[in-house]
Short mmCIF file of C-alpha atoms in Angstrom, two decimals:
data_model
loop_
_atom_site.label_atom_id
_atom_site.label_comp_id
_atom_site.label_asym_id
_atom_site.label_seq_id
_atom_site.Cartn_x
_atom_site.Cartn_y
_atom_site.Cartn_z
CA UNK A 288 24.09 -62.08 34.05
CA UNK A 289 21.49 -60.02 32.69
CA UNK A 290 20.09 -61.11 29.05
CA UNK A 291 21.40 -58.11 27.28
CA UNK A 292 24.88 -59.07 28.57
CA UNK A 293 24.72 -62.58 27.99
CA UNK A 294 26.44 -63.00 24.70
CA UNK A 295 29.47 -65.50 25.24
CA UNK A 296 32.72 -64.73 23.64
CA UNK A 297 31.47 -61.36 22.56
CA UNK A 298 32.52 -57.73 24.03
CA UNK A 299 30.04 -58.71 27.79
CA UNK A 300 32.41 -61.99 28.12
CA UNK A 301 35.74 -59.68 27.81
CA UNK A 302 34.34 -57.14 29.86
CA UNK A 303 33.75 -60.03 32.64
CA UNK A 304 36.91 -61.44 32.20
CA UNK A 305 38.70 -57.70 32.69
CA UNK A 306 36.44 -57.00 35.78
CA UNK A 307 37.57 -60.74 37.47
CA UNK A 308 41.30 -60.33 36.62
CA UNK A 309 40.71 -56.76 38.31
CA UNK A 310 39.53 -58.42 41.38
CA UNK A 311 42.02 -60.79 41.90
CA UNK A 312 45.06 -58.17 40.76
CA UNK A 313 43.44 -55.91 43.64
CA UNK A 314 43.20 -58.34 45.52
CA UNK A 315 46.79 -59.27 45.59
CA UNK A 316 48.68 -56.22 45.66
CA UNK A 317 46.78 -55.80 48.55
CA UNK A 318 43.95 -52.89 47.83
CA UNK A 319 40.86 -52.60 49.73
CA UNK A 320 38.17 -53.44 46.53
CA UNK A 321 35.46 -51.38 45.84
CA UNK A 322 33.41 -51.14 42.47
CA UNK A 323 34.83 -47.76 41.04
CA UNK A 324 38.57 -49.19 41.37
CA UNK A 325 37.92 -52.73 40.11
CA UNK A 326 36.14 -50.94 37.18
CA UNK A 327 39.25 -48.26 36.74
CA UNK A 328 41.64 -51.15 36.66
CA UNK A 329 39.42 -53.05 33.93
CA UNK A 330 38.98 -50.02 32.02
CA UNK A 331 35.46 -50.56 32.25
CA UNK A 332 32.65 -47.89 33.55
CA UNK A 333 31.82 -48.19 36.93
CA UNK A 334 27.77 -48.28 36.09
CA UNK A 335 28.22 -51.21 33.92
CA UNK A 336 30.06 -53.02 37.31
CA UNK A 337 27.20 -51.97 39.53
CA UNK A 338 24.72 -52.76 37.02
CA UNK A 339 25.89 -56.05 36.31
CA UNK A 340 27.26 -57.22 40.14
CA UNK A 341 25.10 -54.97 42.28
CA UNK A 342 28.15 -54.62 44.96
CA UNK A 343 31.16 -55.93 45.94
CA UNK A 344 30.06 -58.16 47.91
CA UNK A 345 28.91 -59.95 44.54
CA UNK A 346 31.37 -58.95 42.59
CA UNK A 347 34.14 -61.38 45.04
CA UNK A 348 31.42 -64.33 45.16
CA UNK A 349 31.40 -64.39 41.32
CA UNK A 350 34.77 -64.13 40.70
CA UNK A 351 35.59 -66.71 43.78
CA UNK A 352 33.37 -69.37 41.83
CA UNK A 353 35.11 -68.59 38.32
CA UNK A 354 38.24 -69.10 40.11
CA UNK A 355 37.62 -71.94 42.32
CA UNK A 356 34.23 -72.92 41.42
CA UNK A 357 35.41 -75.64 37.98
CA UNK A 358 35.14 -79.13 39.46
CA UNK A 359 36.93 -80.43 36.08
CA UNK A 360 39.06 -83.07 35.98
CA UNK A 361 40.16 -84.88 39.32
CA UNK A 362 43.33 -87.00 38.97
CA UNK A 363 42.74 -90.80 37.91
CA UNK A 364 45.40 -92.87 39.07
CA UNK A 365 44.00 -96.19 39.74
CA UNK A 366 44.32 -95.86 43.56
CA UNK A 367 42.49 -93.76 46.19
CA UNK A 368 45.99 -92.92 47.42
CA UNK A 369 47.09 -91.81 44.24
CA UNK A 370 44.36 -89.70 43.30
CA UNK A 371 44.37 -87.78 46.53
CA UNK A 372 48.21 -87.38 46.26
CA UNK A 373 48.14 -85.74 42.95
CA UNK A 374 45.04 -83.65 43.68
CA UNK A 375 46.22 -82.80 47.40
CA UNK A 376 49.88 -81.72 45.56
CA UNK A 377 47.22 -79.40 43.48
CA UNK A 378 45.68 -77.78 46.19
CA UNK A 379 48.67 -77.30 48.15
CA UNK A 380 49.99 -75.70 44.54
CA UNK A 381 46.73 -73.79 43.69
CA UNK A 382 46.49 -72.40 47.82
CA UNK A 383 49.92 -71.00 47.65
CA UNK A 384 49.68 -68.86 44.54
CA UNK A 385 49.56 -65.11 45.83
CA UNK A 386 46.23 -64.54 43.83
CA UNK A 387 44.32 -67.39 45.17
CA UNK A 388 45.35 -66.73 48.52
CA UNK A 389 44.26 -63.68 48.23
CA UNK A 390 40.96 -64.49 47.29
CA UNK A 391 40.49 -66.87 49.71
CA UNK A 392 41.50 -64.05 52.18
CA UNK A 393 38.77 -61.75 51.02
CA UNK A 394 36.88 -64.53 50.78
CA UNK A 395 37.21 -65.88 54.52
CA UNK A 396 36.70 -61.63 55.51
CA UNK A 397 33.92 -61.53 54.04
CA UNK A 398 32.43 -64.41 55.38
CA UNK A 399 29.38 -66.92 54.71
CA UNK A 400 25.68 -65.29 53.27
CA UNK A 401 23.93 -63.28 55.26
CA UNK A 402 20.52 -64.64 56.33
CA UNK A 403 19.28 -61.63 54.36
CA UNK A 404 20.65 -62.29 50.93
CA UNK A 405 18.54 -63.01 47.77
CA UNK A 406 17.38 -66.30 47.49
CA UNK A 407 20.37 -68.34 45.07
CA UNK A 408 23.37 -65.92 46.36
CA UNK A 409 26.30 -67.72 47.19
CA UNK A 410 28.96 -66.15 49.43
CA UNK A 411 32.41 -66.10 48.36
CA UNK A 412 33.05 -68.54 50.93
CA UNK A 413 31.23 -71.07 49.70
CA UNK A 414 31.99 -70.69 46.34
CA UNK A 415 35.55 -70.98 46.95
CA UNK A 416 34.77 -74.58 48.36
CA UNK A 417 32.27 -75.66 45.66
CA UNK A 418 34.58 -76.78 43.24
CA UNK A 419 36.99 -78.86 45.96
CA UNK A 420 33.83 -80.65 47.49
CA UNK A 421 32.69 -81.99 44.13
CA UNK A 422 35.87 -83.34 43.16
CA UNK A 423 36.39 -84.84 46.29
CA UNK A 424 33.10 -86.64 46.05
CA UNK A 425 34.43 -87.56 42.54
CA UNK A 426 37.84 -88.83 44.23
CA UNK A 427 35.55 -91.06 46.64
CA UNK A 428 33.30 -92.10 44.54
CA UNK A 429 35.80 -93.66 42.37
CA UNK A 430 37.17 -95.37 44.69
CA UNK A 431 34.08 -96.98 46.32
CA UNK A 432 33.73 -97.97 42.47
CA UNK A 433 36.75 -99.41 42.53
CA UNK A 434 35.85 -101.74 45.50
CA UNK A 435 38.42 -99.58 47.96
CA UNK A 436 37.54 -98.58 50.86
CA UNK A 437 37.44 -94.89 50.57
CA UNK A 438 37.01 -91.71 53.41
CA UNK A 439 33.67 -89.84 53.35
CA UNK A 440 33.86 -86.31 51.63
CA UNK A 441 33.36 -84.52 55.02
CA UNK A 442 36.51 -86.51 55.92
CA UNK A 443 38.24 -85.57 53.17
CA UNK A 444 37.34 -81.83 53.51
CA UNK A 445 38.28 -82.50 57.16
CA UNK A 446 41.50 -83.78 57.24
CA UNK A 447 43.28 -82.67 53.48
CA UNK A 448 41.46 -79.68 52.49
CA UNK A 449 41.23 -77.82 56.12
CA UNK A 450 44.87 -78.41 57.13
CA UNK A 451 45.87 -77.25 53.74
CA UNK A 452 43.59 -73.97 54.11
CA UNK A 453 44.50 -73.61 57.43
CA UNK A 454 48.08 -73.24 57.03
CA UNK A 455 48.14 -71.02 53.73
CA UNK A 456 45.59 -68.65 55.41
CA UNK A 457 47.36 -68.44 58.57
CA UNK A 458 50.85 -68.33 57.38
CA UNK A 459 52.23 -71.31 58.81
CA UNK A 460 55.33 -72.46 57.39
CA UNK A 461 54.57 -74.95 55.13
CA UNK A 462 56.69 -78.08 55.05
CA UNK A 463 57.59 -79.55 51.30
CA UNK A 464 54.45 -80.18 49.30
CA UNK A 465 55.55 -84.07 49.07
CA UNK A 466 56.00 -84.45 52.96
CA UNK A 467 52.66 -82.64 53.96
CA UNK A 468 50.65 -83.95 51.03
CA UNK A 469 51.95 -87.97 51.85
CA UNK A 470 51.36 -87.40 55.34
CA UNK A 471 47.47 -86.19 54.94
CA UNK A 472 47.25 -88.65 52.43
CA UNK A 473 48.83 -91.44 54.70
CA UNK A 474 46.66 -90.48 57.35
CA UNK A 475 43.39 -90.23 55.75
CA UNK A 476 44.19 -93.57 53.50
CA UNK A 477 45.79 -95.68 56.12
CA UNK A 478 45.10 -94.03 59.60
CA UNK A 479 47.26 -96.76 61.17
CA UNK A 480 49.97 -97.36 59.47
CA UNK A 481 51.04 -93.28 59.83
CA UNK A 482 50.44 -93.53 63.09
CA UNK A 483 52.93 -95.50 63.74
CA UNK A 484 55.22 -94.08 61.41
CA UNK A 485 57.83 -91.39 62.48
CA UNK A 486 56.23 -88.01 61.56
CA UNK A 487 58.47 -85.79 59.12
CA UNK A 488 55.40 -83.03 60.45
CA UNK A 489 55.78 -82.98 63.83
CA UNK B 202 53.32 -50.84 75.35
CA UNK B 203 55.51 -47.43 76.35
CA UNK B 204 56.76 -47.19 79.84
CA UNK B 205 54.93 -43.88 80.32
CA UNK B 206 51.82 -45.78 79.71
CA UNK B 207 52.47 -49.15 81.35
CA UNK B 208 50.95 -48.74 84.51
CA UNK B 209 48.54 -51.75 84.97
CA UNK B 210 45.42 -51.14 86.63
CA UNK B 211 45.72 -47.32 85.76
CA UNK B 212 44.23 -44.89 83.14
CA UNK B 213 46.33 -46.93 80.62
CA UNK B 214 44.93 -50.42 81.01
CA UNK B 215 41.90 -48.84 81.22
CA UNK B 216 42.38 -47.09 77.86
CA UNK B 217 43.81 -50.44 76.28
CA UNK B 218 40.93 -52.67 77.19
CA UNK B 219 38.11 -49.84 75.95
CA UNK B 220 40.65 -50.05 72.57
CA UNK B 221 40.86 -53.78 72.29
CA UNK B 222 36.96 -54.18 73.00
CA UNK B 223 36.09 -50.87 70.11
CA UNK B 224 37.95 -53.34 67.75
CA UNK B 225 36.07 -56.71 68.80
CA UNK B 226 32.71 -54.67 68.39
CA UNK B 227 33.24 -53.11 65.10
CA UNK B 228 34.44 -56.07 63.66
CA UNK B 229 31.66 -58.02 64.78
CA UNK B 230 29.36 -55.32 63.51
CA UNK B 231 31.19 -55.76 60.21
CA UNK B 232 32.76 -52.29 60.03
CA UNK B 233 35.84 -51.36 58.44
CA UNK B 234 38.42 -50.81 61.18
CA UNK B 235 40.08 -47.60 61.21
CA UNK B 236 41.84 -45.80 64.24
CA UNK B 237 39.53 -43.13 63.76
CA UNK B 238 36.59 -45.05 64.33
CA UNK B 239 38.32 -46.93 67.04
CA UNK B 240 39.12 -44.15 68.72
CA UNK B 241 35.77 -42.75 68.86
CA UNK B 242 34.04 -46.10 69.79
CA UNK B 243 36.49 -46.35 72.48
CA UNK B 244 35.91 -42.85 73.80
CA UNK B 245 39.77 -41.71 73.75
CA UNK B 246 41.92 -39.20 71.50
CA UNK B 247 42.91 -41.49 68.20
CA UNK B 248 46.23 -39.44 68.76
CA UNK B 249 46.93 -41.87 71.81
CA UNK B 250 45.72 -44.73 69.52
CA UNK B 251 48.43 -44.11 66.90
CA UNK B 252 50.84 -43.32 69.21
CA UNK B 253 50.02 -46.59 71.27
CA UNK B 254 49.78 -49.04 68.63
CA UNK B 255 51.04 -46.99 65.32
CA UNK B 256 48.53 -48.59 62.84
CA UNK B 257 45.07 -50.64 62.51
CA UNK B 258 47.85 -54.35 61.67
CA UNK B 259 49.32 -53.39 64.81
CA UNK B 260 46.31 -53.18 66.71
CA UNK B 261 44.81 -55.99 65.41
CA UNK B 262 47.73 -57.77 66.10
CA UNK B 263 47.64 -56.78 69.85
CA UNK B 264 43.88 -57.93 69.96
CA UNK B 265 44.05 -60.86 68.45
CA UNK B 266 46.83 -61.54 71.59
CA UNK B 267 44.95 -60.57 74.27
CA UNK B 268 41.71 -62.56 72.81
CA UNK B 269 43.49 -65.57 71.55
CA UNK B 270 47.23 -65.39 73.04
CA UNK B 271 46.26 -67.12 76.65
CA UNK B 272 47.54 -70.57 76.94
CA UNK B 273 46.67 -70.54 80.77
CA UNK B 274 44.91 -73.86 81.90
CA UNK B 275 44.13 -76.50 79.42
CA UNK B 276 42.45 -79.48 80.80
CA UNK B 277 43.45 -82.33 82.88
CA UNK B 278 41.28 -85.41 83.00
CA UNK B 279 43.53 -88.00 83.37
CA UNK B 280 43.68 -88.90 79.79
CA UNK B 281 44.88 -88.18 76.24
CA UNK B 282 41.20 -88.48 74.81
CA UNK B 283 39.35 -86.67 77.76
CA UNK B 284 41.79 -83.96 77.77
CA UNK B 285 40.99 -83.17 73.85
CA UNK B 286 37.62 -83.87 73.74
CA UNK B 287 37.21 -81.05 76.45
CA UNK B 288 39.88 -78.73 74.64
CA UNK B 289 38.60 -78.66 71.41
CA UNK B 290 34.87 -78.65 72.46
CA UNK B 291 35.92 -75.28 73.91
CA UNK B 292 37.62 -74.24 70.54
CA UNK B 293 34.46 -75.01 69.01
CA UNK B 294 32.72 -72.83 71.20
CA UNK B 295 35.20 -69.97 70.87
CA UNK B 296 34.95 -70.10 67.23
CA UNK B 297 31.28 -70.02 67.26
CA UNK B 298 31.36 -66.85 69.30
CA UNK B 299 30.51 -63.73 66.76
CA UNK B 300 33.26 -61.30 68.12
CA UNK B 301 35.97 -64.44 68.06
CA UNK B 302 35.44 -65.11 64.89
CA UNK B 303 35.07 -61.77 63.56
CA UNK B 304 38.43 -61.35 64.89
CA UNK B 305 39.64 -64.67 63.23
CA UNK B 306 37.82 -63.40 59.78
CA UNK B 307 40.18 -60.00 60.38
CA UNK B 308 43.12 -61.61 60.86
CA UNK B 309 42.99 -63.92 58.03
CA UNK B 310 42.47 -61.01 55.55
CA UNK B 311 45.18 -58.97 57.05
CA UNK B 312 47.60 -62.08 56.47
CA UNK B 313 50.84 -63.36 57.53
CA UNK B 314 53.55 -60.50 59.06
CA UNK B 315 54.72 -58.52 55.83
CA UNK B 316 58.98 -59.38 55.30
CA UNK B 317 59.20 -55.87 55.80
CA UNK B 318 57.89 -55.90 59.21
CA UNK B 319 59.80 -54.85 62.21
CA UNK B 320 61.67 -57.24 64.18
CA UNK B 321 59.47 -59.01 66.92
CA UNK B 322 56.21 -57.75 65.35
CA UNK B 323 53.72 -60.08 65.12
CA UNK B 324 51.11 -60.83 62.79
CA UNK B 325 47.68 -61.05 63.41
CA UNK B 326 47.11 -64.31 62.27
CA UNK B 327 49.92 -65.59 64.75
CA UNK B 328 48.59 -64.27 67.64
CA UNK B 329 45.53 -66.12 66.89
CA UNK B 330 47.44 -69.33 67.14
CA UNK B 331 49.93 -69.07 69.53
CA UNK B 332 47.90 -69.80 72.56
CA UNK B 333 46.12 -72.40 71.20
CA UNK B 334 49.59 -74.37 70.23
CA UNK B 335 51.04 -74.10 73.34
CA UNK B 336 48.24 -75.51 74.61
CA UNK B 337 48.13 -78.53 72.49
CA UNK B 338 51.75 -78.57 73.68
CA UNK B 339 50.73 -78.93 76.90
CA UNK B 340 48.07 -81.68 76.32
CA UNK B 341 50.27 -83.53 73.98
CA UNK B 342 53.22 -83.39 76.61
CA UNK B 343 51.16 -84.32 79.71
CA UNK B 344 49.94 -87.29 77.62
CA UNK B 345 53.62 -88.59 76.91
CA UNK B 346 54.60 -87.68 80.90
CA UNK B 347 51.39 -90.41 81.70
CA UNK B 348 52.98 -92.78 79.62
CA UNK B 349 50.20 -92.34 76.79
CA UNK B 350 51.39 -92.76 73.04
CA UNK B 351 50.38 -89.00 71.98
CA UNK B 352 49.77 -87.70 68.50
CA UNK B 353 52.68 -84.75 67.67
CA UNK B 354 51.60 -80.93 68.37
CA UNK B 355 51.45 -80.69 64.31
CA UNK B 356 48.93 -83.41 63.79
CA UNK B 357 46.65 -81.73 66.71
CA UNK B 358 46.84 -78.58 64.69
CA UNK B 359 46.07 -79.76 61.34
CA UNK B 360 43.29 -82.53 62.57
CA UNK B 361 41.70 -80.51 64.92
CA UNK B 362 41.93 -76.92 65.06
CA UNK B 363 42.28 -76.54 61.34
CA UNK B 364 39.02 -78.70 60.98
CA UNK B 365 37.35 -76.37 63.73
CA UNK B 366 38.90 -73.31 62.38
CA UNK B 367 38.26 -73.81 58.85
CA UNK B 368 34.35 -75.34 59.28
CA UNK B 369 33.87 -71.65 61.21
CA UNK B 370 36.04 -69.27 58.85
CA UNK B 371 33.74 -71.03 55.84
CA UNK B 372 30.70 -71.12 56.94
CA UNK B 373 30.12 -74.62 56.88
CA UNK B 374 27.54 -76.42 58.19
CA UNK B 375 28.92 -77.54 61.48
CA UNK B 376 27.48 -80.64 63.14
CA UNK B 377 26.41 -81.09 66.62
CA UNK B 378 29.60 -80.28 68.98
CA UNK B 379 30.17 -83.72 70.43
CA UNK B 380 29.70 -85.07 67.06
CA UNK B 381 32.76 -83.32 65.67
CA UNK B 382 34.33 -83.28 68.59
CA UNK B 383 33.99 -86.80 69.49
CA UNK B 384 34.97 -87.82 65.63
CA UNK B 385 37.56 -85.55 65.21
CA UNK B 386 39.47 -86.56 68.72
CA UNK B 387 38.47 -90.16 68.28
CA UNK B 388 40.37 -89.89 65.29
CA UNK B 389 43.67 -88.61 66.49
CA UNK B 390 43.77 -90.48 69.65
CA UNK B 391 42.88 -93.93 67.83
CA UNK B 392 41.98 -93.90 64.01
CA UNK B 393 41.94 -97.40 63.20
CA UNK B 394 38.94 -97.90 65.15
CA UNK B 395 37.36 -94.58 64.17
CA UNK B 396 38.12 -95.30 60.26
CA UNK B 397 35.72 -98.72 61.16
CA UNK B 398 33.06 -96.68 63.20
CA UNK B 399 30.23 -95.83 61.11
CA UNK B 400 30.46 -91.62 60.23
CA UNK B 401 27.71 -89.46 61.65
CA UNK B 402 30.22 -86.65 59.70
CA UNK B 403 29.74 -87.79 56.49
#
């Protein structure tokens, strides 16, 4: 954001909140995106877009981190298995809405930053996973305070987070929230147990 | 495929495979695919391209099959662990390959088969999977003929090639192959003890 621009709450922050609903309207109807339609669907000028995302490449990157980019709140229910139950039932939620997935979509086709790319750009891609890495690290961290034994964050990304992703980007039929969201959570809490547990999954 | 083109080993094959490698190499290049440019990187009329495959979805589709839809061999080592660990250090490899996962990026943005869709079409992002589950099929089947508890097909999916697929497809950071291999298997095939090995992962 560019000084000039930078006045929160004022006419720059509804002109950036018009261009990122744009983006993710686009997105979901299913439009290619480029710069003069986001701006004729914001009913902003297309200079001002340019000027203030450079391309569209931008443009999707900062919209993917206002979007999924908020590591807020993460669920506090006393246990490691509650926590990632409610926050797994979230994602699940949040990875099924049609304008998330879409994003994610673009996201995924646009793929990670080019070795090229100004020093401090993050690709869509990785801002769509900023957001769900800190508050798994939150999630884990709790529970180490806690005294549980808790999953590392690369496990948790692993094994809740990709099979999520996985299945909302490729279109697998998703089983009920509950049964997929207890059975990652089973699995990544108490490896053993599910294992020997019939699988509602399988 | 028409019958008037379905001679194999004839002008048409050789038509479809200069088609299906014009889409791996623009994608890879990160060009927008259109039949037009298809066509011309392929060297044949983009009438036959339209009339062949009808529209870029379609044609994606078809590549995606021919790249990803084999489910020929899958290893046989004699055991549940050996025959993953070799399976899915080749999906790591695949992944890794630029015109693989170009093609993967594609058919992620192009999405699930629309409702609309005509019977028996099938979606990009399918064909990118089908092979791959019947081979975890097979793997998970010749594990149960030996006599070897074996995880279900689902749980191979989501803990192994979603991992894989979704480390790629985001750009992540991917550790050594026979670290996430080794982790990743270990943990299907036994995850109590893997939970209580230390995590070069995390």
């Amino acid at each position: 954001m560019t000084p000039t621009m930078a006045r929160p709450g004022g006419r720059s922050a509804k002109v950036t909140a018009a261009v990122h609903r744009a983006v993710v309207e686009l997105l979901a109807e299913g439009d290619p995106l480029t710069i003069p339609q986001v701006a004729a669907r914001a009913g902003v000028n297309a200079t001002s877009v340019y000027r203030r995302w450079g391309d569209v490449g931008a443009l999707l990157a900062d919209t993917a981190l206002v979007r999924f980019g908020t590591s807020g709140d993460v669920p506090d229910t006393g246990s490691l298995r509650g926590d990632l139950h409610a926050w797994g039932t979230a994602l699940v939620a949040e990875a099924a809405r049609p304008e998330e997935l879409a994003l994610l979509r673009a996201a995924v086709a646009a793929g990670p930053a080019d070795p090229g790319a100004p020093a401090g750009f993050e690709s869509a891609c990785s801002a769509c996973l900023v957001g769900r890495s800190t508050q798994a690290e939150a999630i884990v961290a709790a529970a180490a305070r806690r005294g549980e034994e808790a999953p590392t964050t690369t496990r948790v990304l692993d094994h809740l987070v990709a099979p999520v992703y996985f299945r909302a980007l490729f279109g697998l039929p998703a089983p009920s929230v509950d049964v997929l969201v207890e059975l990652l959570v089973e699995r990544l809490v108490a490896p053993a147990t599910a294992q020997a547990a019939p699988s509602a999954l399988g």
